[in-house]
Structure formats: structure tokens, C-alpha cells
PDB file of C-alpha atoms and ligand atoms in Angstrom:
ATOM      1  CA  UNK A   1      94.944  80.863  78.589  1.00 45.00           C
ATOM      2  CA  UNK A   2      93.037  83.637  76.839  1.00 48.00           C
ATOM      3  CA  UNK A   3      93.095  87.106  78.412  1.00 49.00           C
ATOM      4  CA  UNK A   4      89.409  86.846  79.322  1.00 55.00           C
ATOM      5  CA  UNK A   5      89.838  83.445  81.016  1.00 79.00           C
ATOM      6  CA  UNK A   6      92.705  84.687  83.153  1.00 92.00           C
ATOM      7  CA  UNK A   7      92.143  85.530  86.770  1.00 97.00           C
ATOM      8  CA  UNK A   8      92.687  89.198  87.529  1.00 98.00           C
ATOM      9  CA  UNK A   9      95.056  90.526  90.182  1.00 98.00           C
ATOM     10  CA  UNK A  10      95.476  94.117  91.333  1.00 98.00           C
ATOM     11  CA  UNK A  11      98.794  95.053  92.968  1.00 98.00           C
ATOM     12  CA  UNK A  12      98.967  98.456  94.660  1.00 98.00           C
ATOM     13  CA  UNK A  13     102.367 100.081  95.021  1.00 98.00           C
ATOM     14  CA  UNK A  14     103.194  98.093  91.902  1.00 97.00           C
ATOM     15  CA  UNK A  15     105.805 100.416  90.388  1.00 97.00           C
ATOM     16  CA  UNK A  16     108.832  99.099  92.334  1.00 97.00           C
ATOM     17  CA  UNK A  17     110.086  96.797  95.083  1.00 98.00           C
ATOM     18  CA  UNK A  18     107.818  94.063  96.442  1.00 98.00           C
ATOM     19  CA  UNK A  19     104.866  95.293  94.375  1.00 98.00           C
ATOM     20  CA  UNK A  20     106.733  95.145  91.076  1.00 98.00           C
ATOM     21  CA  UNK A  21     108.274  91.754  91.874  1.00 98.00           C
ATOM     22  CA  UNK A  22     104.852  90.414  92.874  1.00 98.00           C
ATOM     23  CA  UNK A  23     103.286  91.653  89.648  1.00 98.00           C
ATOM     24  CA  UNK A  24     105.988  89.901  87.634  1.00 98.00           C
ATOM     25  CA  UNK A  25     105.679  86.642  89.593  1.00 98.00           C
ATOM     26  CA  UNK A  26     101.883  86.572  89.318  1.00 98.00           C
ATOM     27  CA  UNK A  27     101.993  87.313  85.587  1.00 98.00           C
ATOM     28  CA  UNK A  28     104.458  84.440  85.143  1.00 98.00           C
ATOM     29  CA  UNK A  29     101.900  82.199  86.869  1.00 97.00           C
ATOM     30  CA  UNK A  30      99.187  83.186  84.386  1.00 97.00           C
ATOM     31  CA  UNK A  31      97.412  86.024  86.204  1.00 98.00           C
ATOM     32  CA  UNK A  32      96.261  89.103  84.345  1.00 98.00           C
ATOM     33  CA  UNK A  33      97.921  91.737  86.508  1.00 98.00           C
ATOM     34  CA  UNK A  34      96.865  95.343  86.953  1.00 98.00           C
ATOM     35  CA  UNK A  35      99.712  97.326  88.483  1.00 98.00           C
ATOM     36  CA  UNK A  36      98.655 100.514  90.229  1.00 98.00           C
ATOM     37  CA  UNK A  37     100.697 103.313  91.796  1.00 97.00           C
ATOM     38  CA  UNK A  38     101.425 107.003  91.413  1.00 96.00           C
ATOM     39  CA  UNK A  39     104.316 106.665  88.940  1.00 94.00           C
ATOM     40  CA  UNK A  40     102.476 105.870  85.704  1.00 96.00           C
ATOM     41  CA  UNK A  41     105.602 105.926  83.509  1.00 96.00           C
ATOM     42  CA  UNK A  42     107.212 103.105  85.502  1.00 97.00           C
ATOM     43  CA  UNK A  43     103.954 101.173  85.630  1.00 98.00           C
ATOM     44  CA  UNK A  44     103.471 101.339  81.887  1.00 98.00           C
ATOM     45  CA  UNK A  45     106.880  99.800  81.283  1.00 98.00           C
ATOM     46  CA  UNK A  46     106.200  96.962  83.751  1.00 98.00           C
ATOM     47  CA  UNK A  47     102.711  96.365  82.358  1.00 98.00           C
ATOM     48  CA  UNK A  48     104.067  96.122  78.833  1.00 98.00           C
ATOM     49  CA  UNK A  49     106.702  93.618  79.907  1.00 98.00           C
ATOM     50  CA  UNK A  50     104.231  91.356  81.741  1.00 98.00           C
ATOM     51  CA  UNK A  51     101.254  91.748  79.401  1.00 98.00           C
ATOM     52  CA  UNK A  52      99.237  93.486  82.092  1.00 98.00           C
ATOM     53  CA  UNK A  53      97.665  96.883  82.662  1.00 98.00           C
ATOM     54  CA  UNK A  54      98.937 100.068  84.304  1.00 98.00           C
ATOM     55  CA  UNK A  55      96.670 102.331  86.344  1.00 98.00           C
ATOM     56  CA  UNK A  56      97.480 105.522  88.196  1.00 98.00           C
ATOM     57  CA  UNK A  57      96.544 105.233  91.868  1.00 98.00           C
ATOM     58  CA  UNK A  58      97.079 107.319  94.973  1.00 98.00           C
ATOM     59  CA  UNK A  59      95.774 105.250  97.900  1.00 98.00           C
ATOM     60  CA  UNK A  60      95.599 108.392 100.042  1.00 98.00           C
ATOM     61  CA  UNK A  61      92.910 109.804  97.735  1.00 98.00           C
ATOM     62  CA  UNK A  62      89.358 108.416  97.898  1.00 98.00           C
ATOM     63  CA  UNK A  63      88.679 109.940  94.492  1.00 98.00           C
ATOM     64  CA  UNK A  64      91.639 108.115  92.964  1.00 98.00           C
ATOM     65  CA  UNK A  65      90.607 104.797  94.536  1.00 98.00           C
ATOM     66  CA  UNK A  66      86.990 105.211  93.405  1.00 98.00           C
ATOM     67  CA  UNK A  67      88.103 106.025  89.861  1.00 98.00           C
ATOM     68  CA  UNK A  68      90.203 102.878  89.749  1.00 98.00           C
ATOM     69  CA  UNK A  69      87.392 100.723  91.147  1.00 98.00           C
ATOM     70  CA  UNK A  70      84.955 102.083  88.569  1.00 98.00           C
ATOM     71  CA  UNK A  71      87.277 100.940  85.783  1.00 97.00           C
ATOM     72  CA  UNK A  72      87.649  97.293  86.933  1.00 98.00           C
ATOM     73  CA  UNK A  73      84.686  94.899  86.683  1.00 97.00           C
ATOM     74  CA  UNK A  74      86.206  91.721  88.073  1.00 98.00           C
ATOM     75  CA  UNK A  75      88.878  91.080  90.661  1.00 98.00           C
ATOM     76  CA  UNK A  76      90.155  87.755  92.011  1.00 98.00           C
ATOM     77  CA  UNK A  77      93.215  88.921  93.934  1.00 98.00           C
ATOM     78  CA  UNK A  78      93.963  92.205  95.667  1.00 98.00           C
ATOM     79  CA  UNK A  79      97.505  92.719  96.946  1.00 98.00           C
ATOM     80  CA  UNK A  80      97.415  95.700  99.315  1.00 98.00           C
ATOM     81  CA  UNK A  81     101.087  96.519  99.023  1.00 98.00           C
ATOM     82  CA  UNK A  82     101.184 100.339  98.903  1.00 98.00           C
ATOM     83  CA  UNK A  83     102.758 101.702 102.059  1.00 98.00           C
ATOM     84  CA  UNK A  84     106.075 102.457 103.670  1.00 98.00           C
ATOM     85  CA  UNK A  85     107.924 104.267 106.426  1.00 98.00           C
ATOM     86  CA  UNK A  86     108.981 107.866 106.922  1.00 98.00           C
ATOM     87  CA  UNK A  87     111.537 108.723 109.576  1.00 98.00           C
ATOM     88  CA  UNK A  88     113.158 106.851 112.445  1.00 97.00           C
ATOM     89  CA  UNK A  89     112.626 109.471 115.109  1.00 97.00           C
ATOM     90  CA  UNK A  90     112.103 108.657 118.768  1.00 98.00           C
ATOM     91  CA  UNK A  91     108.622 109.428 120.084  1.00 98.00           C
ATOM     92  CA  UNK A  92     110.017 112.485 121.884  1.00 98.00           C
ATOM     93  CA  UNK A  93     110.820 114.044 118.502  1.00 97.00           C
ATOM     94  CA  UNK A  94     108.194 112.378 116.375  1.00 97.00           C
ATOM     95  CA  UNK A  95     107.261 114.211 113.204  1.00 97.00           C
ATOM     96  CA  UNK A  96     103.468 114.459 112.993  1.00 98.00           C
ATOM     97  CA  UNK A  97     103.464 114.832 109.214  1.00 98.00           C
ATOM     98  CA  UNK A  98     105.487 111.600 108.858  1.00 98.00           C
ATOM     99  CA  UNK A  99     103.055 109.764 111.117  1.00 98.00           C
ATOM    100  CA  UNK A 100     100.086 111.098 109.163  1.00 98.00           C
ATOM    101  CA  UNK A 101     101.666 109.923 105.899  1.00 98.00           C
ATOM    102  CA  UNK A 102     102.331 106.459 107.342  1.00 98.00           C
ATOM    103  CA  UNK A 103      98.789 106.102 108.665  1.00 98.00           C
ATOM    104  CA  UNK A 104      97.274 107.409 105.425  1.00 98.00           C
ATOM    105  CA  UNK A 105      99.238 105.111 103.115  1.00 98.00           C
ATOM    106  CA  UNK A 106      99.516 101.906 105.148  1.00 98.00           C
ATOM    107  CA  UNK A 107      96.245 101.870 107.091  1.00 98.00           C
ATOM    108  CA  UNK A 108      93.724 104.087 105.340  1.00 98.00           C
ATOM    109  CA  UNK A 109      95.125 103.137 101.929  1.00 98.00           C
ATOM    110  CA  UNK A 110      94.493  99.464 102.679  1.00 98.00           C
ATOM    111  CA  UNK A 111      91.025 100.307 103.985  1.00 98.00           C
ATOM    112  CA  UNK A 112      90.044 102.430 100.975  1.00 98.00           C
ATOM    113  CA  UNK A 113      91.142  99.906  98.354  1.00 98.00           C
ATOM    114  CA  UNK A 114      89.649  96.953 100.239  1.00 98.00           C
ATOM    115  CA  UNK A 115      86.288  98.719 100.664  1.00 98.00           C
ATOM    116  CA  UNK A 116      86.227  99.719  97.013  1.00 98.00           C
ATOM    117  CA  UNK A 117      86.763  96.153  95.749  1.00 98.00           C
ATOM    118  CA  UNK A 118      85.042  94.099  98.443  1.00 98.00           C
ATOM    119  CA  UNK A 119      81.851  93.357  96.503  1.00 98.00           C
ATOM    120  CA  UNK A 120      83.787  92.401  93.372  1.00 98.00           C
ATOM    121  CA  UNK A 121      86.154  90.174  95.365  1.00 98.00           C
ATOM    122  CA  UNK A 122      83.136  88.523  96.982  1.00 98.00           C
ATOM    123  CA  UNK A 123      81.432  87.907  93.640  1.00 98.00           C
ATOM    124  CA  UNK A 124      84.645  86.482  92.180  1.00 97.00           C
ATOM    125  CA  UNK A 125      85.504  84.377  95.284  1.00 97.00           C
ATOM    126  CA  UNK A 126      88.718  86.319  95.642  1.00 98.00           C
ATOM    127  CA  UNK A 127      91.686  86.753  97.908  1.00 98.00           C
ATOM    128  CA  UNK A 128      93.082  89.775  99.745  1.00 98.00           C
ATOM    129  CA  UNK A 129      96.785  89.741 100.577  1.00 98.00           C
ATOM    130  CA  UNK A 130      97.786  92.538 102.947  1.00 98.00           C
ATOM    131  CA  UNK A 131     101.468  93.423 103.067  1.00 98.00           C
ATOM    132  CA  UNK A 132     102.263  94.314 106.653  1.00 98.00           C
ATOM    133  CA  UNK A 133     105.776  93.942 108.088  1.00 98.00           C
ATOM    134  CA  UNK A 134     107.674  92.418 110.984  1.00 98.00           C
ATOM    135  CA  UNK A 135     107.196  95.983 112.263  1.00 98.00           C
ATOM    136  CA  UNK A 136     103.529  94.980 112.644  1.00 98.00           C
ATOM    137  CA  UNK A 137     104.600  92.369 115.198  1.00 98.00           C
ATOM    138  CA  UNK A 138     107.754  93.681 116.839  1.00 97.00           C
ATOM    139  CA  UNK A 139     108.191  97.297 118.059  1.00 98.00           C
ATOM    140  CA  UNK A 140     111.640  98.892 117.910  1.00 97.00           C
ATOM    141  CA  UNK A 141     113.212 102.186 118.996  1.00 98.00           C
ATOM    142  CA  UNK A 142     112.505 104.904 116.450  1.00 98.00           C
ATOM    143  CA  UNK A 143     109.864 102.719 114.818  1.00 98.00           C
ATOM    144  CA  UNK A 144     106.762 103.914 116.672  1.00 98.00           C
ATOM    145  CA  UNK A 145     105.082 105.667 113.740  1.00 98.00           C
ATOM    146  CA  UNK A 146     105.736 102.781 111.358  1.00 98.00           C
ATOM    147  CA  UNK A 147     105.017 100.212 114.082  1.00 98.00           C
ATOM    148  CA  UNK A 148     101.690 101.896 114.821  1.00 98.00           C
ATOM    149  CA  UNK A 149     100.775 101.875 111.135  1.00 98.00           C
ATOM    150  CA  UNK A 150     101.791  98.253 110.505  1.00 98.00           C
ATOM    151  CA  UNK A 151     100.235  97.051 113.782  1.00 98.00           C
ATOM    152  CA  UNK A 152      97.174  98.766 112.314  1.00 98.00           C
ATOM    153  CA  UNK A 153      97.433  96.771 109.088  1.00 98.00           C
ATOM    154  CA  UNK A 154      97.898  93.600 111.136  1.00 97.00           C
ATOM    155  CA  UNK A 155      94.827  94.418 113.234  1.00 98.00           C
ATOM    156  CA  UNK A 156      92.803  95.147 110.105  1.00 98.00           C
ATOM    157  CA  UNK A 157      93.867  91.836 108.583  1.00 97.00           C
ATOM    158  CA  UNK A 158      92.591  89.973 111.658  1.00 97.00           C
ATOM    159  CA  UNK A 159      89.293  91.878 111.625  1.00 98.00           C
ATOM    160  CA  UNK A 160      88.880  91.118 107.912  1.00 98.00           C
ATOM    161  CA  UNK A 161      89.254  87.405 108.719  1.00 97.00           C
ATOM    162  CA  UNK A 162      86.515  87.717 111.330  1.00 98.00           C
ATOM    163  CA  UNK A 163      84.132  89.979 109.438  1.00 98.00           C
ATOM    164  CA  UNK A 164      84.509  88.293 106.037  1.00 97.00           C
ATOM    165  CA  UNK A 165      84.410  84.707 107.267  1.00 96.00           C
ATOM    166  CA  UNK A 166      80.986  84.131 105.715  1.00 97.00           C
ATOM    167  CA  UNK A 167      82.158  85.445 102.358  1.00 97.00           C
ATOM    168  CA  UNK A 168      84.089  83.267  99.908  1.00 97.00           C
ATOM    169  CA  UNK A 169      87.190  85.438 100.325  1.00 97.00           C
ATOM    170  CA  UNK A 170      90.611  84.445 101.615  1.00 98.00           C
ATOM    171  CA  UNK A 171      92.612  86.894 103.723  1.00 98.00           C
ATOM    172  CA  UNK A 172      96.372  86.705 104.160  1.00 98.00           C
ATOM    173  CA  UNK A 173      98.896  88.902 105.914  1.00 98.00           C
ATOM    174  CA  UNK A 174     102.534  88.887 104.799  1.00 98.00           C
ATOM    175  CA  UNK A 175     105.089  90.206 107.301  1.00 98.00           C
ATOM    176  CA  UNK A 176     108.390  90.776 105.533  1.00 98.00           C
ATOM    177  CA  UNK A 177     111.510  91.599 107.479  1.00 98.00           C
ATOM    178  CA  UNK A 178     114.558  93.268 106.000  1.00 98.00           C
ATOM    179  CA  UNK A 179     114.072  93.415 102.247  1.00 98.00           C
ATOM    180  CA  UNK A 180     116.571  95.353 100.158  1.00 98.00           C
ATOM    181  CA  UNK A 181     114.407  97.784  98.193  1.00 97.00           C
ATOM    182  CA  UNK A 182     113.867 101.561  98.149  1.00 96.00           C
ATOM    183  CA  UNK A 183     112.119 101.151 101.515  1.00 97.00           C
ATOM    184  CA  UNK A 184     114.988 102.694 103.507  1.00 97.00           C
ATOM    185  CA  UNK A 185     115.736 105.378 100.923  1.00 97.00           C
ATOM    186  CA  UNK A 186     112.147 106.556 101.314  1.00 97.00           C
ATOM    187  CA  UNK A 187     112.282 106.226 105.107  1.00 98.00           C
ATOM    188  CA  UNK A 188     115.418 108.391 105.194  1.00 97.00           C
ATOM    189  CA  UNK A 189     114.029 110.810 102.613  1.00 97.00           C
ATOM    190  CA  UNK A 190     116.695 110.230  99.987  1.00 98.00           C
ATOM    191  CA  UNK A 191     119.720 109.894 102.287  1.00 98.00           C
ATOM    192  CA  UNK A 192     121.493 107.041 100.462  1.00 98.00           C
ATOM    193  CA  UNK A 193     124.249 106.631 103.066  1.00 98.00           C
ATOM    194  CA  UNK A 194     121.724 106.041 105.834  1.00 97.00           C
ATOM    195  CA  UNK A 195     119.683 103.740 103.614  1.00 98.00           C
ATOM    196  CA  UNK A 196     122.705 101.678 102.530  1.00 98.00           C
ATOM    197  CA  UNK A 197     123.808 101.262 106.152  1.00 97.00           C
ATOM    198  CA  UNK A 198     120.581  99.379 106.918  1.00 97.00           C
ATOM    199  CA  UNK A 199     121.592  96.578 104.538  1.00 98.00           C
ATOM    200  CA  UNK A 200     125.414  96.650 104.852  1.00 98.00           C
ATOM    201  CA  UNK A 201     127.101  93.396 105.954  1.00 96.00           C
ATOM    202  CA  UNK A 202     123.772  91.643 106.433  1.00 97.00           C
ATOM    203  CA  UNK A 203     121.837  88.911 104.736  1.00 97.00           C
ATOM    204  CA  UNK A 204     118.937  90.701 103.065  1.00 97.00           C
ATOM    205  CA  UNK A 205     115.836  89.421 101.394  1.00 98.00           C
ATOM    206  CA  UNK A 206     115.056  90.545  97.866  1.00 98.00           C
ATOM    207  CA  UNK A 207     111.681  91.753  96.655  1.00 98.00           C
ATOM    208  CA  UNK A 208     111.595  88.559  94.560  1.00 98.00           C
ATOM    209  CA  UNK A 209     111.886  86.436  97.733  1.00 98.00           C
ATOM    210  CA  UNK A 210     108.685  87.981  99.066  1.00 98.00           C
ATOM    211  CA  UNK A 211     106.992  87.711  95.673  1.00 98.00           C
ATOM    212  CA  UNK A 212     107.708  83.954  95.701  1.00 98.00           C
ATOM    213  CA  UNK A 213     105.757  83.630  98.929  1.00 97.00           C
ATOM    214  CA  UNK A 214     102.872  85.728  97.621  1.00 98.00           C
ATOM    215  CA  UNK A 215     102.601  83.710  94.410  1.00 98.00           C
ATOM    216  CA  UNK A 216     102.570  80.489  96.471  1.00 98.00           C
ATOM    217  CA  UNK A 217      99.833  81.760  98.802  1.00 98.00           C
ATOM    218  CA  UNK A 218      97.781  83.040  95.875  1.00 98.00           C
ATOM    219  CA  UNK A 219      98.045  79.719  94.031  1.00 97.00           C
ATOM    220  CA  UNK A 220      96.682  77.526  96.829  1.00 97.00           C
ATOM    221  CA  UNK A 221      93.244  75.879  96.564  1.00 96.00           C
ATOM    222  CA  UNK A 222      90.335  78.152  97.523  1.00 95.00           C
ATOM    223  CA  UNK A 223      89.491  76.266 100.743  1.00 96.00           C
ATOM    224  CA  UNK A 224      92.976  76.922 102.192  1.00 97.00           C
ATOM    225  CA  UNK A 225      93.647  80.175 104.016  1.00 97.00           C
ATOM    226  CA  UNK A 226      97.161  81.156 105.059  1.00 98.00           C
ATOM    227  CA  UNK A 227      96.508  83.717 107.805  1.00 97.00           C
ATOM    228  CA  UNK A 228     100.039  85.021 108.176  1.00 97.00           C
ATOM    229  CA  UNK A 229     103.542  84.532 106.822  1.00 98.00           C
ATOM    230  CA  UNK A 230     106.500  86.049 108.681  1.00 98.00           C
ATOM    231  CA  UNK A 231     109.539  86.115 106.415  1.00 98.00           C
ATOM    232  CA  UNK A 232     112.979  87.329 107.462  1.00 98.00           C
ATOM    233  CA  UNK A 233     116.555  86.795 106.362  1.00 98.00           C
ATOM    234  CA  UNK A 234     118.240  84.134 108.523  1.00 98.00           C
ATOM    235  CA  UNK A 235     120.239  86.751 110.458  1.00 97.00           C
ATOM    236  CA  UNK A 236     117.180  88.798 111.443  1.00 97.00           C
ATOM    237  CA  UNK A 237     115.393  87.593 114.571  1.00 95.00           C
ATOM    238  CA  UNK A 238     112.223  89.303 115.678  1.00 91.00           C
TER     239      UNK A 238
HETATM  240  C1  8X3 B 301     110.305  96.779 107.063  1.00 57.90           C
HETATM  241  C2  8X3 B 301     110.853  95.647 107.841  1.00 57.90           C
HETATM  242  O1  8X3 B 301     112.813  94.736 109.177  1.00 57.90           O
HETATM  243  O2  8X3 B 301     113.323  96.397 107.484  1.00 57.90           O
HETATM  244  O3  8X3 B 301     108.957  96.598 106.764  1.00 57.90           O
HETATM  245  O4  8X3 B 301     112.182  97.083 109.545  1.00 57.90           O
HETATM  246  S1  8X3 B 301     112.372  95.982 108.542  1.00 57.90           S
END
């Protein structure tokens, strides 16, 4: 397929973890993939390897999102993957700055990028895949800030289905469970011992496992909409 004939996918948070694995899987399926995140050096390496494009993006900045949108004319698939957790504090000791970061990246980030590309996705009969979490379905002790943010993403996904039903756009929510990535290292602010303990002696999913599901959803015929996929390792019950 020539570059111009390829369908175009944008993956936010594309510099590592689920985002990077998704970009690689989509590129292998013939998509022209634009990987976007804050770490441009990592993105450029990935983009070179998959024959895609790297773009700097901070989903917490409207200016950054607008700049990205102005540089992309067509979009067939948006994977709203940028997000994450900070802290595992009980509500009694909740850190407001952590909660603000989680709401900004997971919820407002998804909103900003979706708004910015909605008209292009409509014109190109596109697909939005929102990466939520099992934390968007199941609350847990210490999870309130992340739960609130991912419940927010889940709510937004449902409202997108309702509000965009008359547009030729598909909307899918992916709810991964325990996936061994930098997720916990970021949550625990660089404390590797705490992060490693999350995955020790457990079956864990890989970022590639989630990417497999995303590539499958994205490759389905345009009249089929997968509303939600909940994916956990066998030993994780939610
Ligand atoms: C994170 C899912 O199960 O590791 O999004 O808390 S889990």
C-alpha cells in the first residue's frame, strides 16, 4: 500500500507501554501511525522503526493539542491512550496534586484530543478507541483518584457512543487489568521496589497483549462497534 493510501492512526502516550505496542501492532497491519507523547526522542526512534511519524504532545496543554491537530489533515483512528496513575493513598490522605494530574491526563486529555480531531474523524468515517482500565469499573482501596479518573473516561466513552451515534464513527473502550509496564513505576513515583511488588508472583499481561486486542477491534468492518473490552490476566478477577 502506498503511504497516501494508508489509513492514518494517531496513538497518544505512544512513547512506551501500551501506546508503543499499539503503534507497532497497527503499523504491522498497514496503518500509517503517528505516535504522540512528550518524549520526542523515544517517539522518533519508534516512528523510524515502524515507518510512521513522531509528534510532541502534552495532552494537558490545549495549545499542544491544537498544534498537533493543525498539522494532521486526515485521521481514521484515534487511540486515546495517554494517562496513568499517581499515588495509592487512601482518601483520608489523598494528594490533591496527584488527583489533578490524573484528571488532567486521563479525562481532560481524552476530551481535548477527541474534540480537536472530531470533525476529521467524522469526515474520514473513523474510530475512537479510549483506553480506560479495570479501575474504571472496579473501585479499590487507595485507588480513588485513579478510579475517579478512569470512571470518568468510561463515562465519557458511553456519552460519546450516545452523542456520536449519528456520525459514522465507532467508539470503543478498552479496560486493561494488570499489565506489566511502567504504569506502577509512575504511580509510585520511581520507587522500583513498590512497582515490582505489584507484578511479583502473578500472571501479568504485556503491553503487546493489549495491543493485539486494539488491532483486532480497529480491523473490524465499519458497521461493527465493540463497545467495551475488559482484559485481565487469568489470576485477576474484578
Ligand atoms: C491499571 C489496572 O489492574 O493494574 O490500569 O490496577 S490495574
